[in-house]
Coordinates of C-alpha atoms and ligand atoms in Angstrom, one line a residue:
X284 CA -44.2 72.8 -34.5
X285 CA -44.5 76.2 -36.2
X286 CA -42.5 76.4 -39.4
X287 CA -42.9 80.2 -40.0
X288 CA -41.7 82.9 -37.6
X289 CA -44.4 84.3 -35.3
X290 CA -44.9 87.4 -33.2
X291 CA -47.9 88.7 -31.2
X292 CA -50.9 90.2 -33.0
X293 CA -50.9 93.2 -30.7
X294 CA -49.1 94.7 -27.7
X295 CA -49.9 93.3 -24.2
X296 CA -49.4 94.8 -20.8
X297 CA -49.2 93.5 -17.2
X298 CA -47.7 94.6 -13.9
X299 CA -46.7 92.7 -10.8
X300 CA -44.2 92.4 -7.9
X301 CA -40.5 92.1 -8.6
X302 CA -39.2 88.9 -6.7
X303 CA -36.0 90.5 -5.4
X304 CA -37.0 94.2 -5.0
X305 CA -40.5 93.6 -3.7
X306 CA -41.5 96.6 -5.8
X307 CA -44.2 97.0 -8.5
X308 CA -42.9 96.4 -12.0
X309 CA -44.7 97.3 -15.3
X310 CA -44.3 95.3 -18.4
X311 CA -45.4 95.9 -22.0
X312 CA -44.7 93.4 -24.8
X313 CA -44.9 94.6 -28.4
X314 CA -44.9 92.7 -31.7
X315 CA -41.6 92.8 -33.5
X316 CA -40.4 92.2 -37.2
X317 CA -38.9 89.0 -38.6
X318 CA -35.4 88.1 -37.3
X319 CA -35.7 90.6 -34.5
X320 CA -35.6 87.9 -31.8
X321 CA -36.6 88.7 -28.2
X322 CA -35.2 91.9 -26.8
X323 CA -35.7 93.8 -23.5
X324 CA -35.8 97.6 -23.2
X325 CA -35.3 99.4 -19.9
X326 CA -37.8 102.2 -20.1
X327 CA -36.9 103.5 -16.6
X328 CA -33.5 104.6 -17.9
X329 CA -33.5 107.8 -20.1
X330 CA -31.8 106.4 -23.2
X331 CA -33.9 103.2 -23.0
X332 CA -31.1 100.7 -23.4
X333 CA -32.0 97.5 -25.2
X334 CA -30.6 94.0 -24.3
X335 CA -30.8 91.1 -26.6
X336 CA -32.1 87.9 -24.9
X337 CA -29.0 85.8 -25.9
X338 CA -26.8 83.6 -23.8
X339 CA -23.8 85.8 -24.6
X340 CA -25.4 88.5 -22.5
X341 CA -25.9 86.3 -19.5
X342 CA -23.9 87.5 -16.4
X343 CA -25.5 85.7 -13.5
X344 CA -27.4 82.4 -13.1
X345 CA -27.3 82.0 -9.3
X346 CA -30.7 83.0 -8.1
X347 CA -32.3 83.8 -11.5
X348 CA -31.1 84.3 -15.1
X349 CA -29.7 87.9 -15.5
X350 CA -28.7 89.4 -18.8
X351 CA -26.6 92.6 -19.2
X352 CA -25.4 95.0 -21.8
X353 CA -23.2 98.1 -21.2
X354 CA -23.7 97.8 -17.4
X355 CA -27.5 97.7 -17.6
X356 CA -29.2 94.5 -16.4
X357 CA -32.5 92.7 -16.7
X358 CA -33.1 89.9 -14.2
X359 CA -35.5 87.0 -13.6
X360 CA -36.3 86.7 -17.4
X361 CA -36.5 82.8 -17.4
X362 CA -40.3 82.3 -17.0
X363 CA -41.2 85.0 -19.6
X364 CA -38.6 83.5 -21.9
X365 CA -40.1 80.0 -21.3
X366 CA -43.5 81.4 -22.4
X367 CA -42.0 82.8 -25.6
X368 CA -40.3 79.4 -26.4
X369 CA -43.2 77.3 -25.3
X370 CA -45.7 79.3 -27.3
X371 CA -43.3 79.4 -30.3
X372 CA -43.0 83.2 -30.4
X373 CA -39.8 84.2 -32.2
X374 CA -40.0 88.0 -32.2
X375 CA -41.0 90.5 -29.5
X376 CA -39.8 93.7 -27.8
X377 CA -40.3 93.7 -24.0
X378 CA -40.4 97.1 -22.3
X379 CA -39.9 97.0 -18.5
X380 CA -39.5 99.8 -16.0
X381 CA -37.2 98.0 -13.5
X382 CA -34.2 95.7 -13.4
X383 CA -36.3 92.6 -13.1
X384 CA -39.3 90.9 -14.7
X385 CA -42.3 90.7 -12.4
X386 CA -42.6 87.2 -10.9
X387 CA -46.4 87.1 -11.3
X388 CA -47.6 83.7 -9.8
X389 CA -44.2 82.1 -10.1
X390 CA -45.1 80.3 -13.3
X391 CA -45.4 81.2 -17.0
X392 CA -49.2 81.0 -17.1
X393 CA -49.9 84.7 -16.7
X394 CA -47.7 85.4 -19.8
X395 CA -49.1 82.6 -21.9
X396 CA -52.7 83.9 -21.1
X397 CA -51.8 87.4 -22.1
X398 CA -50.3 86.1 -25.4
X399 CA -53.4 84.0 -26.1
X400 CA -55.7 86.9 -25.4
X401 CA -54.2 89.0 -28.3
X402 CA -53.3 86.0 -30.5
X403 CA -50.3 85.3 -32.7
X404 CA -49.4 86.5 -36.2
X405 CA -47.5 84.3 -38.7
X406 CA -44.7 86.3 -40.4
X407 CA -43.3 86.1 -43.9
X408 CA -40.0 84.3 -43.0
X409 CA -39.4 80.7 -42.1
X410 CA -38.1 79.8 -38.6
X411 CA -34.5 78.5 -38.6
X412 CA -33.8 75.6 -36.2
X413 CA -30.7 74.0 -34.7
X414 CA -31.0 70.4 -36.0
X415 CA -29.0 68.2 -33.6
X416 CA -27.0 65.6 -35.5
X417 CA -24.6 64.2 -32.8
X418 CA -25.0 64.2 -29.0
X419 CA -23.8 67.2 -27.1
X420 CA -23.6 66.7 -23.3
X421 CA -22.2 68.3 -20.2
X422 CA -22.0 66.7 -16.7
X423 CA -20.7 67.8 -13.3
X424 CA -21.1 66.4 -9.8
X425 CA -23.6 63.7 -10.7
X426 CA -25.7 66.1 -12.8
X427 CA -26.0 66.1 -16.5
X428 CA -27.8 67.6 -19.5
X429 CA -27.5 66.7 -23.1
X430 CA -29.2 67.1 -26.5
X431 CA -29.5 64.1 -28.8
X432 CA -30.7 63.6 -32.4
X433 CA -34.4 63.3 -32.7
X434 CA -37.1 64.2 -35.3
X435 CA -38.9 66.6 -33.1
X436 CA -38.3 68.7 -29.9
X437 CA -38.7 66.7 -26.7
X438 CA -37.5 67.0 -23.2
X439 CA -37.0 64.3 -20.6
X440 CA -36.2 65.8 -17.2
X441 CA -35.4 64.0 -13.9
X442 CA -35.1 65.7 -10.5
X443 CA -33.9 64.0 -7.4
X444 CA -33.5 66.3 -4.5
X445 CA -32.5 64.9 -1.0
X446 CA -36.0 65.6 0.2
X447 CA -39.0 63.2 0.7
X448 CA -41.3 65.4 -1.5
X449 CA -38.7 65.9 -4.2
X450 CA -37.4 62.4 -4.6
X451 CA -37.0 61.1 -8.2
X452 CA -39.6 62.6 -10.6
X453 CA -39.2 62.1 -14.3
X454 CA -41.3 63.5 -17.1
X455 CA -40.9 63.4 -21.0
X456 CA -42.9 65.9 -23.1
X457 CA -43.0 67.1 -26.6
X458 CA -42.6 70.8 -26.7
X459 CA -45.4 72.4 -28.8
X460 CA -47.5 75.4 -27.9
X461 CA -50.7 73.5 -26.7
X462 CA -48.7 70.9 -24.7
X463 CA -46.6 73.7 -23.1
X464 CA -49.7 75.6 -22.2
X465 CA -51.5 72.7 -20.7
X466 CA -48.7 70.6 -19.2
X467 CA -45.9 73.1 -18.2
X468 CA -46.9 76.7 -18.2
X469 CA -48.8 76.6 -14.8
X470 CA -46.0 74.9 -12.9
X471 CA -44.7 77.3 -10.2
X472 CA -41.2 77.8 -8.8
X473 CA -40.6 76.2 -5.3
X474 CA -38.5 76.6 -2.3
X475 CA -38.1 75.7 1.4
X476 CA -39.4 78.0 4.2
X477 CA -36.1 78.2 5.9
X478 CA -34.3 79.1 2.6
X479 CA -36.9 81.9 1.9
X480 CA -36.2 83.3 5.4
X481 CA -32.5 83.3 4.8
X482 CA -32.8 85.1 1.4
X483 CA -35.1 87.7 2.9
X484 CA -32.7 88.3 5.8
X485 CA -30.0 89.0 3.2
X486 CA -32.1 91.4 1.2
X487 CA -33.1 88.9 -1.6
X488 CA -36.5 87.6 -2.6
X489 CA -38.2 90.6 -0.8
X490 CA -41.3 90.0 -3.0
X491 CA -41.3 86.2 -2.4
X492 CA -44.6 84.9 -1.0
X493 CA -47.1 82.1 -1.2
X494 CA -48.6 84.0 -4.1
X495 CA -45.6 83.3 -6.3
X496 CA -44.0 80.1 -5.1
X497 CA -44.7 76.7 -3.7
X498 CA -43.2 76.8 -0.2
X499 CA -42.4 73.6 1.8
X500 CA -41.8 73.7 5.6
X501 CA -39.5 71.7 7.7
X502 CA -42.2 69.1 8.4
X503 CA -42.7 68.6 4.7
X504 CA -46.0 70.4 4.5
X505 CA -46.9 72.5 1.5
X506 CA -47.8 75.9 3.0
X507 CA -49.9 77.0 0.0
X508 CA -53.5 76.4 1.0
X509 CA -54.6 75.1 -2.4
X510 CA -51.7 72.6 -2.7
X511 CA -50.1 71.6 -5.9
X512 CA -51.4 72.3 -9.5
X513 CA -49.9 69.1 -10.8
X514 CA -48.9 66.1 -8.6
X515 CA -45.3 66.4 -10.1
X516 CA -45.3 70.2 -10.4
X517 CA -41.7 70.4 -9.3
X518 CA -40.2 68.5 -12.3
X519 CA -42.6 70.4 -14.6
X520 CA -41.2 73.7 -13.3
X521 CA -37.7 72.5 -13.9
X522 CA -38.7 71.9 -17.5
X523 CA -40.2 75.4 -17.7
X524 CA -36.9 76.8 -16.4
X525 CA -34.9 74.7 -18.9
X526 CA -37.0 76.1 -21.8
X527 CA -36.3 79.7 -20.5
X528 CA -32.5 78.9 -20.5
X529 CA -32.6 77.2 -23.9
X530 CA -34.4 80.1 -25.4
X531 CA -31.2 82.1 -25.1
X532 CA -29.7 80.1 -28.0
X533 CA -31.8 82.5 -30.1
X534 CA -33.2 79.7 -32.3
X535 CA -35.5 76.7 -31.6
X536 CA -33.9 73.2 -31.7
X537 CA -34.9 69.9 -33.1
X538 CA -33.5 67.3 -30.7
X539 CA -34.2 65.4 -27.5
X540 CA -33.0 67.0 -24.4
X541 CA -32.2 64.6 -21.5
X542 CA -31.6 66.4 -18.2
X543 CA -30.7 64.8 -14.9
X544 CA -30.8 67.1 -11.9
X545 CA -29.6 70.0 -14.0
X546 CA -30.1 73.7 -13.1
X547 CA -29.5 77.2 -14.6
X548 CA -25.7 77.0 -14.4
X549 CA -25.3 73.6 -16.1
X550 CA -27.9 74.5 -18.7
X551 CA -25.8 77.6 -19.6
X552 CA -22.7 75.4 -19.9
X553 CA -24.7 73.2 -22.4
X554 CA -25.5 76.3 -24.5
X555 CA -21.8 77.2 -24.6
X556 CA -21.0 73.7 -25.8
X557 CA -23.7 73.7 -28.4
X558 CA -22.3 76.8 -30.0
X559 CA -18.7 75.5 -30.0
X560 CA -19.5 72.0 -31.2
X561 CA -20.4 73.1 -34.7
X562 CA -20.0 69.5 -36.2
X563 CA -22.9 68.3 -33.9
X564 CA -25.7 70.3 -35.6
X565 CA -26.8 72.1 -38.7
X566 CA -29.1 75.1 -39.1
X567 CA -32.1 74.5 -41.2
X568 CA -35.6 75.7 -41.9
X569 CA -38.2 73.0 -41.1
X570 CA -36.4 69.9 -42.5
X571 CA -37.9 67.7 -45.2
X572 CA -38.7 64.1 -44.1
X573 CA -35.4 62.6 -45.5
X574 CA -33.3 65.3 -43.8
X575 CA -34.9 64.5 -40.5
X576 CA -34.2 60.8 -40.7
X577 CA -30.7 61.5 -41.7
X578 CA -30.3 63.7 -38.6
X579 CA -31.9 61.0 -36.5
X580 CA -29.8 58.2 -37.9
Ligands
ZN258 ZN1 -38.2 79.1 -12.3

């Protein structure tokens, strides 16, 4: 785990289709100074409003994570935010010329590749972590997500959809940049053919296609001709989404996340609880050995 704050070594640029608008979106990501965090600037609006990627700015989690400030929104931020968290980038300014981040291939890999192409720069300040000291958990309708004391950052995620291809899948990973890049970043979002048709009829997901999602039909076939990128790609994508949601805390955590059938809405309920349960964590730069075992004990 990186102990110092990091940003990109240089600016990066990409463009792609917006999932909901179906229109081309252009994105430029710039390095940013220490303690800046991740911020989004809408360059298609004359005064270039800036929105901080923080859970207090979240206004909608139904189809994608949407943040807002003074009536200006940025939507579908979760895969890019997962790339920042997974690659341990603390500070960046994202300029975008639309209300949504391009969906690219439905995973975080196009963003991690851009980051790796320019490289990372260590900055002069230490990272500050939420060190979890007591369990924090939320549960609803048979779903749950919690964070438990641990000496590193780990996620155990279980999905169990009522569908033969999505029956119980569980995976535990340690979140560090190389593991994220290899094991999680390439996992794509997924949906059912009839669900995609319904969304399109109602004016959503106009940019959705087999180029940016795994699509499963009624006979349980995967319509993407190259099949899956990992045999358990579905649970890996849920971990990717979780990292995007967790990033909105604004600081990395040291703890073990255990999620069972959780989604964006329950994940955000967990963030709210983390902030209010102040006795369950302490903020710290990278803890010394004895502090970690104290937190773990
Ligand atoms: Zn996703």
